[in-house]
XYZ file of C-alpha atoms in Angstrom:
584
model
C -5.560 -20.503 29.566
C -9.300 -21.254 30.729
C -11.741 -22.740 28.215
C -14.717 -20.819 26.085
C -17.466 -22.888 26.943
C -15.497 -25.654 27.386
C -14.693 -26.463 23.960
C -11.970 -28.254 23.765
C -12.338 -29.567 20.109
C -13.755 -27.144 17.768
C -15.425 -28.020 14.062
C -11.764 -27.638 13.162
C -10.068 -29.598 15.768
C -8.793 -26.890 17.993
C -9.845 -25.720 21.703
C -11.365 -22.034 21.851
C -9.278 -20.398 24.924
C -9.588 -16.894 26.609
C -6.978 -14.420 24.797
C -6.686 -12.798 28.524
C -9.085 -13.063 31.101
C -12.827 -14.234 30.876
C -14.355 -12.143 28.931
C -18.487 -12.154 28.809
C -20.297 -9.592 27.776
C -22.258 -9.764 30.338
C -19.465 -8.006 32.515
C -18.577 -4.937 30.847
C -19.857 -2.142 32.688
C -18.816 0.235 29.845
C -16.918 0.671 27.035
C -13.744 1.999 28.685
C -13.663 -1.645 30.475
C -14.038 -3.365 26.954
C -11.379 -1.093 25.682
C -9.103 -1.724 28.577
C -9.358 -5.214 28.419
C -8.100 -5.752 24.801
C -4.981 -3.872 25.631
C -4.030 -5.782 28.339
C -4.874 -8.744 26.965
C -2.418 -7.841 23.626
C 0.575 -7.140 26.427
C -0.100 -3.228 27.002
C 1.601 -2.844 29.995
C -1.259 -1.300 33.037
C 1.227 1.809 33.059
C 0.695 2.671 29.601
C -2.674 2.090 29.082
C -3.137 5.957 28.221
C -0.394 5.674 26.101
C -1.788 2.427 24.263
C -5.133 4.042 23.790
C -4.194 7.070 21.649
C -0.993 6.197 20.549
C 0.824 8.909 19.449
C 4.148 9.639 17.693
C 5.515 11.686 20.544
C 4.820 8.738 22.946
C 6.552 5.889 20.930
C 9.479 8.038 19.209
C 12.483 6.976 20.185
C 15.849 9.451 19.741
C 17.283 8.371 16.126
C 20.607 8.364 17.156
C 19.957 4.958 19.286
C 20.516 3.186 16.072
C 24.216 2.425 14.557
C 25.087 4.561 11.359
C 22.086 6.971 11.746
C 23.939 9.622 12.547
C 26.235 9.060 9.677
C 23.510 8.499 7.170
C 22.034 11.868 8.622
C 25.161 13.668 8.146
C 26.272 12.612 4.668
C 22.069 13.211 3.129
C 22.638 16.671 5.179
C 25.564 17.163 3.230
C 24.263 16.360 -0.417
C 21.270 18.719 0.826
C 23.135 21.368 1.156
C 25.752 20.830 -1.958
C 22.425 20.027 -4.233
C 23.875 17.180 -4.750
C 22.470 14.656 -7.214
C 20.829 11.226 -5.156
C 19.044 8.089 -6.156
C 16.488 6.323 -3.542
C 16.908 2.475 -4.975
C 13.424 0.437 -3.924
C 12.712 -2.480 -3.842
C 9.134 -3.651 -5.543
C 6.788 -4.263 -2.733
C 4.880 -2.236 -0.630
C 7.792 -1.746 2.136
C 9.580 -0.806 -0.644
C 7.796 1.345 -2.430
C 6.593 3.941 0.707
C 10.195 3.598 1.791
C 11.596 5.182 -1.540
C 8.470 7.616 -1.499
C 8.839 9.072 1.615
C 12.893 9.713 1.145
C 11.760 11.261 -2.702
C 9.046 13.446 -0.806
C 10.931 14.578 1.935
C 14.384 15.265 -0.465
C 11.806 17.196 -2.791
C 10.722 19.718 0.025
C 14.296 20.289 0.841
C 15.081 21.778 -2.340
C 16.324 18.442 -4.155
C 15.532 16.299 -7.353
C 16.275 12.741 -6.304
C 15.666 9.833 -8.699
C 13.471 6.637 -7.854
C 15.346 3.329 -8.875
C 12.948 0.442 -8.568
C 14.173 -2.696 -10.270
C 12.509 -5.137 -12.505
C 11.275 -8.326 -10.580
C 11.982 -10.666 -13.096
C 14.857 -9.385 -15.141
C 16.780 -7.920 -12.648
C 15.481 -9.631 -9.434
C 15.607 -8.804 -5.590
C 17.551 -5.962 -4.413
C 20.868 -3.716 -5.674
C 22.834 -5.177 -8.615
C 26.562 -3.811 -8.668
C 25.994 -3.384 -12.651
C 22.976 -0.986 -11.440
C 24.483 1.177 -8.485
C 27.916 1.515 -10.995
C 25.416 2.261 -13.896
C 23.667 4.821 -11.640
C 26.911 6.648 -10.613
C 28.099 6.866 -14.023
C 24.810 9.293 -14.731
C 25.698 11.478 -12.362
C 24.326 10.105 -8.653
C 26.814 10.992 -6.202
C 24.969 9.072 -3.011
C 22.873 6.455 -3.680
C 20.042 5.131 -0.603
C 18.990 1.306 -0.809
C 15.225 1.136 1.054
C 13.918 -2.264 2.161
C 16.775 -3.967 0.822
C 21.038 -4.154 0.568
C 21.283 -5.773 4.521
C 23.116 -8.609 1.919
C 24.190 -7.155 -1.114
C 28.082 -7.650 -0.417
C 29.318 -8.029 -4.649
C 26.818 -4.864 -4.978
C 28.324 -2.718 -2.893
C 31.660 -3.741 -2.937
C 31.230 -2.963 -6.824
C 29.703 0.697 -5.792
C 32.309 1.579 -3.427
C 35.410 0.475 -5.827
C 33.081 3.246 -8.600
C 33.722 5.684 -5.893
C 29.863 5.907 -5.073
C 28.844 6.091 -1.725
C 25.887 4.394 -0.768
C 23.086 4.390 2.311
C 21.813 1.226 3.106
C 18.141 1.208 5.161
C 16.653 -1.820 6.045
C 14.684 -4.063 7.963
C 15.972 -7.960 7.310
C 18.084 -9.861 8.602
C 21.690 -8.931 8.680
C 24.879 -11.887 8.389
C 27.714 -10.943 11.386
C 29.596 -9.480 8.540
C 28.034 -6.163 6.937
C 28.223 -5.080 3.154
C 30.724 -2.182 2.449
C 27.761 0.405 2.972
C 28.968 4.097 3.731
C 26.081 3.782 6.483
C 23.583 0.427 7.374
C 20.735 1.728 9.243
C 18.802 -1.462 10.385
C 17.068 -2.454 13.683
C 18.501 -5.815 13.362
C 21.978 -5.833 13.278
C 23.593 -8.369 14.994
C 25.434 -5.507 16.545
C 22.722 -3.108 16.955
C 22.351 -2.122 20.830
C 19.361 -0.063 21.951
C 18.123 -0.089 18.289
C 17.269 -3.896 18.054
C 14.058 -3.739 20.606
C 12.627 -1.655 17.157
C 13.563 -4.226 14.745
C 10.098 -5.059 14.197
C 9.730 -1.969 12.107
C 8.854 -2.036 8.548
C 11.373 -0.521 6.109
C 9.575 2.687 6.011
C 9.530 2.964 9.686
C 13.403 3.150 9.708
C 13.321 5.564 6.872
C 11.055 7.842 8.892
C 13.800 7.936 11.346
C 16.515 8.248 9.305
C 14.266 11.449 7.704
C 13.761 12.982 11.299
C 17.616 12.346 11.730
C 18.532 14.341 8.507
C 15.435 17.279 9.576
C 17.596 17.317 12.976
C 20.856 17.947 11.430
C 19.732 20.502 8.888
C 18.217 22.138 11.821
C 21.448 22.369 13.667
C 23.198 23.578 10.612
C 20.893 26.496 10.306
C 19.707 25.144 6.859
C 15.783 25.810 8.103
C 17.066 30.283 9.180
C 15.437 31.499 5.792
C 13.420 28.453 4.339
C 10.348 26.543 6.264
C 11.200 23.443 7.540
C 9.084 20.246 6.450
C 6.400 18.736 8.233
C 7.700 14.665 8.576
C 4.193 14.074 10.077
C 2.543 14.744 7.060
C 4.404 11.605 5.171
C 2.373 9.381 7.829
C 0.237 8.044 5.950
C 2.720 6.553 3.370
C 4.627 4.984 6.432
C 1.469 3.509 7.622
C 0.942 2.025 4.198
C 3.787 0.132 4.268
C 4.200 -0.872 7.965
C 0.232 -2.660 7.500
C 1.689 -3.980 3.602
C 4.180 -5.381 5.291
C 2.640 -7.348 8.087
C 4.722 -5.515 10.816
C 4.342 -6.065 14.172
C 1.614 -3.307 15.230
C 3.537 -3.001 18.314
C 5.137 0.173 20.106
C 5.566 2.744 17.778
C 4.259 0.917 14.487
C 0.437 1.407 16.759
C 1.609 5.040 16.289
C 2.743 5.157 12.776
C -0.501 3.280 11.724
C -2.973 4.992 14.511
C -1.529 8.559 13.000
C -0.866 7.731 9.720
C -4.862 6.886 9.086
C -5.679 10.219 10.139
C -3.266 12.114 8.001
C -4.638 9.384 5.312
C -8.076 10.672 6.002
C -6.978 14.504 4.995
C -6.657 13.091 0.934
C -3.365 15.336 1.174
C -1.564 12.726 -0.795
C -2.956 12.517 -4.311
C -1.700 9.864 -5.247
C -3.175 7.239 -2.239
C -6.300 9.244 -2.506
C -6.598 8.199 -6.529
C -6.133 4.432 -5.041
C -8.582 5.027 -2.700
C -11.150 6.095 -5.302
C -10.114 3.173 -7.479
C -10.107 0.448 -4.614
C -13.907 1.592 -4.102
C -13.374 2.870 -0.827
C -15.637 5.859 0.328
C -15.255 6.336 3.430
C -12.469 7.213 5.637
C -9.682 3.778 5.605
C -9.068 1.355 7.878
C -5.614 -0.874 8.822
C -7.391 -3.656 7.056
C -8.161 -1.498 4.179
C -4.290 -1.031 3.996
C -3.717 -4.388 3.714
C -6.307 -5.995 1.696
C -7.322 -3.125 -0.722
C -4.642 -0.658 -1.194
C -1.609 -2.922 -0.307
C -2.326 -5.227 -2.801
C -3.171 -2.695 -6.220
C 0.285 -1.137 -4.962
C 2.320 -4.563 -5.458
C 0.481 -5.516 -7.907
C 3.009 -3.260 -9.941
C 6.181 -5.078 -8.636
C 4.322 -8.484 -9.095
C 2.960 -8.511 -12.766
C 3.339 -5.313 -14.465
C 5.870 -1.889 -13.979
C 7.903 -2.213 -10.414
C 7.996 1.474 -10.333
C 4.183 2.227 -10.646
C 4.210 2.219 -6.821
C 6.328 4.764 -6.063
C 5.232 6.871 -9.245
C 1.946 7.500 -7.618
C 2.661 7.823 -4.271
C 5.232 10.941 -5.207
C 3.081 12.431 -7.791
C 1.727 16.115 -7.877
C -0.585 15.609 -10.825
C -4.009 14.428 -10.576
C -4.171 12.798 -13.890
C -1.312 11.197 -13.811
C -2.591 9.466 -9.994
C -5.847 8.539 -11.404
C -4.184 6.518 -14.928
C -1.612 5.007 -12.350
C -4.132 4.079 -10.140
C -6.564 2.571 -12.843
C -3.437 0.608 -14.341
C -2.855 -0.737 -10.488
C -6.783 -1.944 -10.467
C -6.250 -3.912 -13.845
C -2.804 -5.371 -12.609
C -4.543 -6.586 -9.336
C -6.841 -8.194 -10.926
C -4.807 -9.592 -13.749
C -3.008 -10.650 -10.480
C -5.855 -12.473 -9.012
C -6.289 -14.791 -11.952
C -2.116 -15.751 -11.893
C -2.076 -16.424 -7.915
C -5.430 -18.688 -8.563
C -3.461 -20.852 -10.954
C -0.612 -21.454 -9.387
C -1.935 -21.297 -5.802
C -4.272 -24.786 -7.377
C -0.613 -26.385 -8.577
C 1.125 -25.429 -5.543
C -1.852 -27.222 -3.379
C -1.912 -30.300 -5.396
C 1.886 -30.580 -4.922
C 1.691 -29.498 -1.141
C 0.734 -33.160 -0.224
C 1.181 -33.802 3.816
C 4.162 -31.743 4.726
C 6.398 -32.268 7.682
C 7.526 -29.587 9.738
C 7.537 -26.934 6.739
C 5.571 -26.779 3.760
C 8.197 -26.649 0.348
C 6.647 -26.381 -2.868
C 8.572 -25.790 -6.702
C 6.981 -25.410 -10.077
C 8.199 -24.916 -13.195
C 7.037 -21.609 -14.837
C 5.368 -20.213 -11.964
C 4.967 -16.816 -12.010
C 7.441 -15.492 -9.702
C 5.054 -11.935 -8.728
C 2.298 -14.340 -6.904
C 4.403 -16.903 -4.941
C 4.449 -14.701 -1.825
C 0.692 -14.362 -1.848
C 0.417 -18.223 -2.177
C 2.486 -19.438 0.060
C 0.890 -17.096 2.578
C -2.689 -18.721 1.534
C -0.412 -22.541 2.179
C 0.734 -21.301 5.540
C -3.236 -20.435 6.253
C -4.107 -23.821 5.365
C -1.842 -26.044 6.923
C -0.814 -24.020 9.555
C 2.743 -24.316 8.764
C 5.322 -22.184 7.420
C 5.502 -22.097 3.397
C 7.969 -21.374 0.504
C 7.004 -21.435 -2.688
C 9.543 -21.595 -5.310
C 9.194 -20.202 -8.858
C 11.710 -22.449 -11.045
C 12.626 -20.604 -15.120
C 13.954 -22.389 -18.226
C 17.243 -21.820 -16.681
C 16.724 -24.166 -13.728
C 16.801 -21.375 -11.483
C 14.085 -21.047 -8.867
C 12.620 -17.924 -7.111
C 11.072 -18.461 -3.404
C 8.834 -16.628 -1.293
C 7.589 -17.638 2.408
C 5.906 -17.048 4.913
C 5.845 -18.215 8.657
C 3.260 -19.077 11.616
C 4.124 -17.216 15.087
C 6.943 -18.686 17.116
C 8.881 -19.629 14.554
C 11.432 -17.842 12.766
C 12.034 -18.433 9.000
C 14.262 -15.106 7.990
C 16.754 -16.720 10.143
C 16.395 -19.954 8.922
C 16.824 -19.167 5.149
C 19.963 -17.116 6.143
C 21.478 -20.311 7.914
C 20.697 -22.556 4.814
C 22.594 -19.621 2.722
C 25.785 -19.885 4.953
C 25.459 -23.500 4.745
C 25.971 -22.893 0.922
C 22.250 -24.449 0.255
C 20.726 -21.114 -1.646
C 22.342 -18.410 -4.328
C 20.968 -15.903 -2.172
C 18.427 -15.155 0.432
C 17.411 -13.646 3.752
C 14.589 -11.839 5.425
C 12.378 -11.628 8.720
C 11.253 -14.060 11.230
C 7.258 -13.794 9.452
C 8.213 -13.627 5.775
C 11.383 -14.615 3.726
C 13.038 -14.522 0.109
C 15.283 -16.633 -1.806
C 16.988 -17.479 -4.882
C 17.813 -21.227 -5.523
C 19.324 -23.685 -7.753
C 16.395 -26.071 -9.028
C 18.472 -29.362 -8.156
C 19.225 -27.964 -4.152
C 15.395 -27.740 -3.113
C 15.093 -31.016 -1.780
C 18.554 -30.635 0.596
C 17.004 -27.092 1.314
C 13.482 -28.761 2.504
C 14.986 -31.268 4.609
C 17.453 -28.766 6.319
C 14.224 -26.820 7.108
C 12.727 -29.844 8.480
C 15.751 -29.984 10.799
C 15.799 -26.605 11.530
C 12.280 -26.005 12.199
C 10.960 -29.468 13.287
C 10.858 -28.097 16.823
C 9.913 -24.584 17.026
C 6.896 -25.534 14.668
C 5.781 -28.714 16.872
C 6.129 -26.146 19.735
C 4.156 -23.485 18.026
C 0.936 -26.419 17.305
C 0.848 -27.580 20.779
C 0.255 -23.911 21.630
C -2.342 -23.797 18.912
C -5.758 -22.340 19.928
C -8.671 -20.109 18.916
C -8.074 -17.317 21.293
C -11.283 -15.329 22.282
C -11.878 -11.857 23.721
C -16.161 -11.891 24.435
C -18.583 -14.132 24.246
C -21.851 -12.576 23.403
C -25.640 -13.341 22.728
C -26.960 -13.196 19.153
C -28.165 -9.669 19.377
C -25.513 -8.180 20.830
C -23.620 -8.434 17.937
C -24.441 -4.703 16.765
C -22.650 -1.947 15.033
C -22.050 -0.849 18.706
C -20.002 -3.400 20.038
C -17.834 -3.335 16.314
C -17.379 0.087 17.333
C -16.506 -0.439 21.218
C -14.142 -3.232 19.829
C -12.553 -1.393 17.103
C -11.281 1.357 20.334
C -8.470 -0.807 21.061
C -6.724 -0.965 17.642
C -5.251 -0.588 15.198
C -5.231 -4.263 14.603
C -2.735 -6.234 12.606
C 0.302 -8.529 13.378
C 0.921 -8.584 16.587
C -1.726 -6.987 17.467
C -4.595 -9.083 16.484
C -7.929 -7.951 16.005
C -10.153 -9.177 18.246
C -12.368 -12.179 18.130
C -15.601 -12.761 19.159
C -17.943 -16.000 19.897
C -21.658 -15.390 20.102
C -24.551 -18.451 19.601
C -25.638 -20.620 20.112
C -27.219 -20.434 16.705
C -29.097 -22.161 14.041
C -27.864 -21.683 10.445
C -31.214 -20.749 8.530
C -29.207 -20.298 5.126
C -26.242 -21.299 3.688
C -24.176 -21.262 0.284
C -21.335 -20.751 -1.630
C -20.340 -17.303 -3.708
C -16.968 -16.495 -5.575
C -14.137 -17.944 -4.938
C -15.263 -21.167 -2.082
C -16.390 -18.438 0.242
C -19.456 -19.484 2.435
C -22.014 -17.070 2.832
C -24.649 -17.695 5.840
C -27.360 -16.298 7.888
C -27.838 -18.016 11.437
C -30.328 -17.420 14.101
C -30.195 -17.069 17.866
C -32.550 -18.258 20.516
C -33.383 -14.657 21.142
C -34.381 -14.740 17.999
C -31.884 -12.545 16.431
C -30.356 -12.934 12.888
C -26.556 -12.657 12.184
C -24.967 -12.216 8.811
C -21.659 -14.127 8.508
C -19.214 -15.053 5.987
C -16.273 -18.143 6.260
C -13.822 -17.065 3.327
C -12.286 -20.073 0.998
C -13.792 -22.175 3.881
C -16.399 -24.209 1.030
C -13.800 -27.393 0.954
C -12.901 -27.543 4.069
C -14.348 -29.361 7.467
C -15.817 -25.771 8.560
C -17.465 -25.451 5.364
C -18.937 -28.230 4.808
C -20.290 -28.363 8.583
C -21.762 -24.884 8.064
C -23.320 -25.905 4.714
C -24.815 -29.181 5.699
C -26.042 -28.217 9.076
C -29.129 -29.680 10.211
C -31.869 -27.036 10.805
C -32.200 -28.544 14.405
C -28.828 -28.804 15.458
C -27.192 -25.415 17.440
C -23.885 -24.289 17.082
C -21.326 -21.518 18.411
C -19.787 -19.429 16.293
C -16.436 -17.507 16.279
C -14.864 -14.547 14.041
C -13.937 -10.761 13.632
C -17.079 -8.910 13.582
C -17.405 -5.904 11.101
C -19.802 -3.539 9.747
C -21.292 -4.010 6.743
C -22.230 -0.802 5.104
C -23.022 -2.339 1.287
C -26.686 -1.622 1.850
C -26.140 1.860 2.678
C -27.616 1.040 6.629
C -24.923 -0.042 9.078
C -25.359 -3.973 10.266
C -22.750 -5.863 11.923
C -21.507 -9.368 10.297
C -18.887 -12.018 11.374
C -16.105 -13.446 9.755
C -15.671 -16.322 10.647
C -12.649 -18.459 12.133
C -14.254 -21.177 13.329
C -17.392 -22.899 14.790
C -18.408 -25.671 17.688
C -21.660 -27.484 18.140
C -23.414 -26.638 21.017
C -25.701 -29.753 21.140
């Protein structure tokens, strides 16, 4: 890829590179060309350029049936629809989770049933379907029980559930071993022996249940069940599928661009009370965006699963009552921040133990709280730039991990080959983001056969790394216009990255720290425009302390995600910055 300016070493050591083709500022003969350019530049193929630019469901929907078991699944939810038959959704406590088992509830609800959430207890009862739960929730009465976001592994539990006589529908997203669980139907993109289905596996959870719901609508259709009653509107449960695709850090590819593109609008409308009562307690008054998904409403909706009631989640998204969405929401606000002040902690043991990792980045603590060690090993993997697990370890020497990867390299996969190599109780996930359950005395084999395993797609993955670019621009053409032109070719999220923009050369006039190591700036440009920016938990590192001791002489370039900064109650653009490069 060419150079930016021909930086080849940045304030934090990295070369700044073209995402696609050069991209000044100077060029763009009008927003359409701006607009164009991102999307090719993220892989939009030229013949689908309309396509990419107002993604819609129609465009991206792909028939059901495609995937193995869907039909099944459809059939045998058609069935206890009609027979008013009595079904549990069974959740798991995240986001995915949560919207997964909401959307099912909503849609069951409008076909004349009363299903049952089931979300279990992250720290008594742990990851995913017990046996002792699906028997327990047969012997009440549920004839057909759905697992959302999780059961691609639960082999004991289902086994268990089948011998009870309970059939059970497994949807799901992770990983899957060559041999399946004893599921009446397994609905998930990445079965080993999924055909045409596996180019979706990078859909969320919820994405698969929204298929598996316009699978079921399709079959009830053909039955006739819709001659004398009105048939639901699936499009109007977008906005909880767009909820959890974002949560989840998805790939906004294909139709998750759809899901999320749609699902804002429908979002917009306030139809669900529930998200709207989030909304209102996340502070957020004005329409949302992606990133509002996944750094304001995301987080109050785990923070149920993490430190306080795992079914709080799906409680207010399924709701009807407007006080009962505004107390759930309120008790979501406290938990997040209660949630805050437990990630801090640990996330300041877990970097004193984090040392100078190898290949992968394997950290264990006594007494950890297990609800934050997905958040903080996603704030390691930032860091280092490696992938992270963070293990939670209880009086009983048993530890809890979470994970997260960098692009190119795939840890679900590689905590599913450390369970089959008898290394881990349990575990699985996806190539960006992984679970586990471990014996305290096994994490050191399980670090070094990660450091085997992952030695070389991580070294190939940081001789790749780069600040990619998409414009270059002068001081004062960083504007509320140009967020706007840029924010044409989302959404933006995994996959999809928002784009990122270098403008400068600059002087920084003022500079200090606020909350939590962020540095706060304002910089000026030799056409003598001002620019607001902001490098978050940047105050200890080489960035921040360049930007804070910068000599009042001295010019640099800057580079970040511009955004619009409305606080004041007058629109003025800002950067966030990634990085920065001395110009003299």
């Amino acid at each position: 890829m060419m150079q930016v300016l021909n930086i080849s070493r940045s304030i934090l050591g990295q070369p700044w590179q073209w995402r696609g083709r050069a991209a000044d500022a100077r060029d763009w003969g009008a927003e359409e060309d701006l607009v164009t350019q991102l999307l090719l530049s993220r892989g939009c193929p030229p013949e689908q350029l309309a396509e990419h630019r107002a993604p819609s469901i129609r465009a991206f929907m792909p028939d059901p049936s495609i995937f193995r078991d869907m039909d099944r699944a459809a059939e045998r939810l058609a069935a206890a629809v009609i027979a008013g038959e009595s079904v549990t959704v069974f959740g798991d406590y995240d986001v995915d989770g949560a919207t997964s088992a909401a959307l099912l509830i909503r849609l069951l609800r409008a076909l004349g049933l009363r299903p049952d959430a089931y979300i279990p207890d992250r720290l008594m009862e742990g990851y995913g379907p017990s046996g002792e739960a699906l028997v327990r929730l047969g012997a009440r009465g549920a004839t057909l029980i759905v697992t959302v976001d999780c059961g691609a592994q639960a082999f004991e539990a289902l086994d268990m559930a089948r011998d009870a006589g309970v059939d059970v529908i497994v949807v799901d997203h992770h990983k899957c071993a060559p041999q399946l669980p004893a599921a009446y139907a397994l609905v998930n993109p990445n079965r080993l022996d999924e055909g045409e289905g596996a180019a979706h596996g990078h859909l969320a959870a919820v994405g698969v249940a929204f298929l598996l719901g316009a699978a079921l609508l399709r079959t009830l259709r053909a039955r006739g069940f819709f001659a004398s009653r009105t048939e639901p509107k699936l499009i109007d449960l977008l906005d909880i599928v767009a909820l959890g695709t974002v949560a989840d850090v998805a790939a906004l590819r294909g139709l998750n661009r759809a899901f999320v593109a749609q699902g804002l609008k429908v979002m917009a409308q306030g139809r669900n009370i529930g998200l709207a009562a989030l909304m209102s307690a996340s502070r957020l008054t004005r329409a949302p965006t992606a990133t509002d998904l996944g750094f304001a409403l995301g987080p109050r909706i785990n923070a149920g699963g993490r430190v306080g009631k795992s079914d709080l989640g799906v409680r207010l998204l399924t709701t009807d009552d407007p006080e009962e969405a505004r107390a759930i929401a309120a008790e979501l606000d406290r938990l997040n921040e209660e949630r805050r002040a437990i990630e801090a902690e640990v996330q300041m043991a877990a970097e004193r133990l984090a040392g100078m990792p190898g290949a992968v980045c394997v950290v264990a603590g006594n007494g950890w709280h297990p609800g934050v060690i997905g958040i903080v090993a996603g704030r390691l993997k930032e860091k280092l730039g490696l992938p992270a697990i963070v293990i939670a370890v209880d009086e009983q020497g048993i530890g809890k991990g979470s994970g997260r990867s960098i692009a190119g390299v795939d840890l679900g996969q590689a905590v599913l080959q450390a369970k089959e190599a008898g290394l881990l109780v349990a575990g699985g996930g996806h190539a960006m983001a992984a679970g586990l359950t471990i014996a305290a005395d096994q994490v050191a084999a399980f670090t070094a056969f990660l450091e085997e395993r992952l030695a070389e797609p991580v070294a190939r993955a940081a001789g790749t790394r780069a600040l990619l670019l998409d414009a270059l621009v002068a001081p004062r053409g960083l504007n509320p216009a140009l967020v706007e032109s840029l924010e044409a070719g989302g959404p933006y999220g995994m996959g999809w990255p928002a784009p990122r923009v270098a403008a400068g050369p600059v002087r920084v006039v003022k500079a200090d720290v606020v909350g939590t190591g962020h540095v706060r700036l304002v910089v000026a440009g030799d056409d003598g425009a001002s620019i607001k920016a902001v490098a978050f938990r940047q105050a200890d590192t080489a960035l921040g302390q360049a930007l804070l001791g910068a000599p009042r002489d001295r010019r640099l370039w800057i580079a970040g995600r511009a955004r619009i900064d409305d606080w004041s109650g007058r629109a003025t653009a800002e950067l966030h910055l990634d990085d920065a490069a001395w110009a003299d």
